[in-house]
Amino acid sequence: MAGTGLWLVGARGSVATTAVVGLLALRAKLVEPVGCVTERPEFAGVPLPAWEDIVVGGHDVVHTPLEKRAEQLAEAGLFPHRVLTATATGLRAVDARIRDGYHPATHTGAQADAVARLVADITAFRTTHGLDRVVVVNVSSTEPPVPALPEHTDLTLLEAALADPARSVLPPSSLMAYAALRAGCPFVDFTPSPGVRLPVLHELAVSLGLPYAGSDGKTGETLLRTVLAPMFTARALRVRSWAGTNLLGGGDGANLADPVAAAGKLESKARGLAALLGEGVTAPLHIDNVPDLGEQKTAWDHVSFEGFLGARMNLQLTWTGLDSSLAAPLVLDLTRLVAAAHAAGRSGPLASLAFFFKDPVATEEHRFAQQTDMLTEWAQALVHSEGSCPQADPEDPGTSPPADRMARRDAPGNGWGLGNARASDEGSS
């Protein structure tokens, strides 16, 4: 598959920068594809774009040069300085393709004007580089929740509101998702932001024959939970409580120090656990900003469970990692998989990509082993379907989410309600 574009929203953030450095390093064979799921044997033969075929551009509201951001990440231990030195020229080339993003505080005029500019940026990128398709991936900062509006369920109402300079009907993540769809691009939301999950955007994606995936990348603590929680259930052990504390620094920690911004992240993480264990389990979760940690994250969980004859026991675990290092290869994997889905004519929510997300769209499956099977079976089906007629993901018939699910994410894993999120250093543990 030749000529695939990766358009990053939040292109100068930690996750995006690490993904770009990683792509350049993989292309130059400076590193092994550790952490890249699509390099596993199960994906051999799947029509995925090669690393050499992916061209990167993006939007951001900050102007720190990509090379400078990469230097900061190298100092923080995300990758060795030899890789930074070897990819510096490539980083400068990518930085030249990053355009100013949309910021509601600085934008003047109607949101439709912003959409037109964003669409023009993406289409110019596609044309200039002769790309067959462009996958837009949101790795920007977590947004706070937004109220449901009638315009979020009706395209005619939405477009009328977008043309009104007195209104801001879409949050930044959803405005970007709308622009991506209008540019003819598949969309991936690696954040818990509202993004493409508004019913009106679902309808638009299906009508345009475009696939989308999300939401909220699963890389650390939640990944462990989706592996461990089914163990308790399978062994008929009763989980009484599951408490967690997340310590993080950097831009992500600063952003999530705001309780309003953190609400979406906390809800996204809690929904998966509730789906796995049931609503009756006490599961408090805290996120604390510890600037000294920088790019490092530490998550501590305490699980209280009951065994035979009422015996009380507990499990305690600590996860410490560099979140951008865990997230970046998944961004590259999702780009390849969604590009392949688009080439094969898939449209609507890609439920089989639940493997990558805390709060996956169009499925309530959170068990990691089952998600792994869903992913590999779906990928193998792409081997013989490239270029077929557009169709919805087999996990989802392409129906629109009901309007009464708008104000919340509803049942765990449904993924149809309004999300909550936005960060150039999006947290994904």
mmCIF file of C-alpha atoms in Angstrom, residues 8-13 16 58-63 98-102 422 424:
data_model
loop_
_atom_site.group_PDB
_atom_site.id
_atom_site.type_symbol
_atom_site.label_atom_id
_atom_site.label_comp_id
_atom_site.label_asym_id
_atom_site.label_seq_id
_atom_site.Cartn_x
_atom_site.Cartn_y
_atom_site.Cartn_z
ATOM 1 C CA LEU A 8 -1.304 14.048 13.979
ATOM 2 C CA VAL A 9 -3.525 16.388 15.996
ATOM 3 C CA GLY A 10 -1.232 17.569 18.784
ATOM 4 C CA ALA A 11 1.754 16.924 16.525
ATOM 5 C CA ARG A 12 4.351 18.498 18.819
ATOM 6 C CA GLY A 13 3.285 16.707 22.007
ATOM 7 C CA ALA A 16 3.327 12.456 18.675
ATOM 8 C CA GLY A 58 -0.167 17.520 11.569
ATOM 9 C CA HIS A 59 -1.764 20.342 13.493
ATOM 10 C CA ASP A 60 -0.778 21.861 16.818
ATOM 11 C CA VAL A 61 -1.466 25.035 18.770
ATOM 12 C CA VAL A 62 2.062 25.177 20.205
ATOM 13 C CA HIS A 63 5.154 26.147 18.233
ATOM 14 C CA ILE A 98 2.880 20.950 10.879
ATOM 15 C CA ARG A 99 0.192 23.643 10.600
ATOM 16 C CA ASP A 100 -1.493 25.813 13.210
ATOM 17 C CA GLY A 101 -4.323 23.959 14.911
ATOM 18 C CA TYR A 102 -7.673 25.192 16.114
ATOM 19 C CA ARG A 422 -7.914 17.190 25.029
ATOM 20 C CA SER A 424 -0.302 17.748 23.426
#
